[in-house]
Coordinates of C-alpha atoms in Angstrom, one line a residue:
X175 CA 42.7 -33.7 59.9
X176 CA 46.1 -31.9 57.9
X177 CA 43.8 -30.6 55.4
X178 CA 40.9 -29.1 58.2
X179 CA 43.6 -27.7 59.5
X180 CA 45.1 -25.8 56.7
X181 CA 41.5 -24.6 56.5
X182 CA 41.8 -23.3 60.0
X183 CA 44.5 -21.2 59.4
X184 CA 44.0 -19.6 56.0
X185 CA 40.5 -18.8 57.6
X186 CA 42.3 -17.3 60.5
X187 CA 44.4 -15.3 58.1
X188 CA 42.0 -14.0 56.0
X189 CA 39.7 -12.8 59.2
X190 CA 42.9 -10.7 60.5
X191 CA 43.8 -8.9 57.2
X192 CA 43.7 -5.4 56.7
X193 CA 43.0 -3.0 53.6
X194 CA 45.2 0.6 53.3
X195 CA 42.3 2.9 51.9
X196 CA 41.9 6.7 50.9
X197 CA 39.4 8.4 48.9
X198 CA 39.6 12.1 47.7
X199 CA 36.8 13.6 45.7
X200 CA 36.1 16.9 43.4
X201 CA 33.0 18.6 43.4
X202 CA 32.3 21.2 40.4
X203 CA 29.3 23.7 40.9
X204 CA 28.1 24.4 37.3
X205 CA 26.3 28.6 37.4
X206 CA 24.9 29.6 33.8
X207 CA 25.6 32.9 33.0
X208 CA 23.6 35.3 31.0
X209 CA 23.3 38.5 29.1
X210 CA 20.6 40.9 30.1
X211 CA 19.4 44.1 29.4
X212 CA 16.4 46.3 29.5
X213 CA 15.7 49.4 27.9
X214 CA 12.8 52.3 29.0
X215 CA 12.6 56.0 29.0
X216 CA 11.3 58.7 30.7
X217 CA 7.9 59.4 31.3
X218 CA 6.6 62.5 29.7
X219 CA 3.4 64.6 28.9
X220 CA 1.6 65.1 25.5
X221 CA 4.5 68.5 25.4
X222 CA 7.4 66.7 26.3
X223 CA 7.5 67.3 30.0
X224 CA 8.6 65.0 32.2
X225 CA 6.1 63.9 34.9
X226 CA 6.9 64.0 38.1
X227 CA 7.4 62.0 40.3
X228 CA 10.2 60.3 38.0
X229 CA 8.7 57.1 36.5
X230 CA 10.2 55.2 33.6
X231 CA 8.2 53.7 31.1
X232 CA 8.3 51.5 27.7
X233 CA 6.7 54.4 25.5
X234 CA 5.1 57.9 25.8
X235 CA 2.5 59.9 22.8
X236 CA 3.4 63.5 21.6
X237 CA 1.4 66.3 20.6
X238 CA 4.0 68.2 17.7
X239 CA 4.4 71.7 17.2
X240 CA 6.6 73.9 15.8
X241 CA 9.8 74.8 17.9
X242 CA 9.4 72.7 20.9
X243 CA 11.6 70.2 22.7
X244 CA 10.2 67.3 23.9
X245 CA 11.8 65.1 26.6
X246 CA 12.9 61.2 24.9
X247 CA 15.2 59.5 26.6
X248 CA 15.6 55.7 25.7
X249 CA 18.4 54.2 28.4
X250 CA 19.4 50.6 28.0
X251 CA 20.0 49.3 31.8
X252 CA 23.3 46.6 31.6
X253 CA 22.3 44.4 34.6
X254 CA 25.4 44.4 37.2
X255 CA 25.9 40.6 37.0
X256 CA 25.6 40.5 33.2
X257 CA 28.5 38.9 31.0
X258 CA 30.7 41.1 28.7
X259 CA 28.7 41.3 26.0
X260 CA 28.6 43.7 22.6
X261 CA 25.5 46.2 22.7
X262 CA 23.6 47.9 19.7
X263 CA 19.6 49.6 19.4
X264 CA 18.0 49.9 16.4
X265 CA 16.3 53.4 16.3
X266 CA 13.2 53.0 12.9
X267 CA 11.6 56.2 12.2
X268 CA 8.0 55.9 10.5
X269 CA 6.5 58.4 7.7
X270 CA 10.7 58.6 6.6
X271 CA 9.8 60.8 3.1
X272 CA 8.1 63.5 5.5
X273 CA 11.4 63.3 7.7
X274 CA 14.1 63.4 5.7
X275 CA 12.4 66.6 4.0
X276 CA 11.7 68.6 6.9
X277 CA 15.5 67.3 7.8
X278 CA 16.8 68.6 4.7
X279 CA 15.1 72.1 4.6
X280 CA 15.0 72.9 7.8
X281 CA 18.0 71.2 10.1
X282 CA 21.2 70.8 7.8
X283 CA 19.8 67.8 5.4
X284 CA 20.0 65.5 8.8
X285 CA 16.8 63.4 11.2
X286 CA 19.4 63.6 13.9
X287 CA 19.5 67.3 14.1
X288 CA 16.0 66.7 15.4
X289 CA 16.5 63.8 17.1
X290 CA 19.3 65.3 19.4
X291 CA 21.5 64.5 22.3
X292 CA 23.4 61.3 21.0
X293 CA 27.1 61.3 22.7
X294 CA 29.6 60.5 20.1
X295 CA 32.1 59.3 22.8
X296 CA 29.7 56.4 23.9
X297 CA 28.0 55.3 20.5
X298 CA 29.1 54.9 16.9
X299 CA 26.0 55.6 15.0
X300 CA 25.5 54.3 11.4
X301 CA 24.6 56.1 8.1
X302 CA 20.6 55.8 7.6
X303 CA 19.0 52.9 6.2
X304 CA 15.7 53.7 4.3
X305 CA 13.4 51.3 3.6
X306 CA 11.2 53.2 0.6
X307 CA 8.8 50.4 0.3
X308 CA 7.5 51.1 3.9
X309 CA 8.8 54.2 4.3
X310 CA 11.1 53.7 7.5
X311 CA 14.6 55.5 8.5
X312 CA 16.4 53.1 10.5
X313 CA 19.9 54.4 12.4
X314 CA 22.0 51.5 14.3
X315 CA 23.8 52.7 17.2
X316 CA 26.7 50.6 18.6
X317 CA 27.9 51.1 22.0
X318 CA 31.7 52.1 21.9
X319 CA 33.4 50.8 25.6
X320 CA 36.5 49.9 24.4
X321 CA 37.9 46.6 25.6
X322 CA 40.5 45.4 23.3
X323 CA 41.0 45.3 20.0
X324 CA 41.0 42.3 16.9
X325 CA 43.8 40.9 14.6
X326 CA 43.0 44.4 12.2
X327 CA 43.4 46.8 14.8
X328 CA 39.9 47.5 14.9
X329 CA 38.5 48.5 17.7
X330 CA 35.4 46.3 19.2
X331 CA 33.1 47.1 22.4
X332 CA 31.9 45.3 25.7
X333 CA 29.6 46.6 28.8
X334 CA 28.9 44.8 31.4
X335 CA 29.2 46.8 34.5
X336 CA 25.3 48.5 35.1
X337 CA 25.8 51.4 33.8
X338 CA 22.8 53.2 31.7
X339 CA 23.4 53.9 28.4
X340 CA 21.8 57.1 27.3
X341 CA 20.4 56.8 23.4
X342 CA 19.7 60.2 23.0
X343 CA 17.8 62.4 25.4
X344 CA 15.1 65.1 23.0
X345 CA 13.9 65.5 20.3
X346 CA 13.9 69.1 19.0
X347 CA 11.0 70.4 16.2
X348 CA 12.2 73.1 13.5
X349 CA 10.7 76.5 14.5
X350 CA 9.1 77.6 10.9
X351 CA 7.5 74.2 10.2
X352 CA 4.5 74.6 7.8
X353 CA 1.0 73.0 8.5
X354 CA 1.3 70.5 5.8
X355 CA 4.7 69.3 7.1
X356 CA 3.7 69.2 10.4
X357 CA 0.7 66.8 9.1
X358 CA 2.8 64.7 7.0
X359 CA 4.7 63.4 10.6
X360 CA 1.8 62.9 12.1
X361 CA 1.4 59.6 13.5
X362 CA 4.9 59.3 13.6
X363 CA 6.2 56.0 15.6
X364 CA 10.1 55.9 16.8
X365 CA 10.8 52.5 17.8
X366 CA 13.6 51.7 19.7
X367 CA 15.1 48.2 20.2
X368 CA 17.9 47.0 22.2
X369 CA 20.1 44.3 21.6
X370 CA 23.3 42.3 23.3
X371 CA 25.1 39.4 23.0
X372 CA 27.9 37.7 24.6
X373 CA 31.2 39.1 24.0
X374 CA 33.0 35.4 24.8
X375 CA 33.3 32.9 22.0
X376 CA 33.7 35.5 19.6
X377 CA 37.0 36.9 17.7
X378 CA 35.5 39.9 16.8
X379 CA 32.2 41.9 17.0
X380 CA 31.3 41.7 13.3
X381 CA 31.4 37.6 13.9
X382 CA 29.1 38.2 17.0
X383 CA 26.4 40.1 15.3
X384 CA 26.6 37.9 12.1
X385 CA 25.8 35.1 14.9
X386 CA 23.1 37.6 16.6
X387 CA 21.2 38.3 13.2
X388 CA 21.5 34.4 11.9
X389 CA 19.3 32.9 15.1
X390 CA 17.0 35.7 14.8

């Protein structure tokens, strides 16, 4: 009987006790960000024109001739919600020999006295790379927004506010062109490509490209 009812009571106990709780919890909401660009250009006619009603377009033909100006605008397009990132386009010439001699006889030994319009306050643009074996001119453009600068002092670019960046906006043929010279730029392709990549992660631009071009 003593020991049924010690039983009792610790039962009785136990069914009466109460527990002090509280529970707090964090929720984290992972977004992935990105880097994105485009890149077009006006629409033209065979002479250079641009058609209306405006329409922008990944490539137009033209017909050459001696001292006309032709319409070429390649714009790269920063998308509003993109991240800082560093910019650059690649601008490859074909039929480079032809070029580079009409260049130097006619417009001051330089392609981009025919290829006109570039603003110096918004892109750095390198010294020419020709490739002989195929007979390219490539020129590197890198976009120059300031946003702070490295360890050296040198200065290193970001964009990413949706703004158009303007390549260059004509190209402009030599008045006194011969035939021949006008044949050997026929066929002539000007290839424009675009690049980005995030500014974040990286100490300095030079390390961000070097990244770029290794995963390419």
């Amino acid at each position: 009987l003593t020991l049924c009812a010690v039983l009792l009571v610790t039962a009785s106990v136990l069914g009466t006790m109460a527990f002090l709780t509280s529970t707090a919890s964090v929720e984290n909401t992972f977004t992935v960000g990105s880097v994105k660009i485009t890149l077009d250009e006006a629409r033209v006619d065979a002479s250079g024109v641009a058609v209306t009603p405006a329409e922008r377009v990944a490539e137009n033909s033209y017909k050459l001739m001696p001292g006309h100006t032709y319409t070429k605008d390649p714009t790269i397009h920063v998308d509003a919600a993109s991240e800082d990132c560093f910019i650059r386009a690649k601008v490859t010439l074909t039929n480079a020999k032809e070029w580079i001699a009409i260049a130097t006889k006619y417009a001051d030994n330089k392609v981009e006295n025919i290829i006109q319009g570039t603003n110096d306050d918004i892109w750095w643009v390198s010294q020419p790379a020709v490739d002989t074996a195929n007979n390219t001119v490539t020129y590197t453009f890198v976009y120059k927004n300031e946003s702070h600068t490295d360890e050296l002092g040198k200065r290193i670019w970001t964009k990413a506010d949706g703004t158009d960046l303007v390549l260059f906006d004509k190209i402009v043929m030599p008045g006194n062109l011969t035939n021949d010279e006008l044949k050997g730029v026929g066929n002539s392709t000007i290839t424009v490509v675009a690049e980005a990549i995030q500014a974040d992660g990286f100490e300095t631009e030079a390390a961000a490209w070097a990244a770029f071009d290794a995963q390419q």
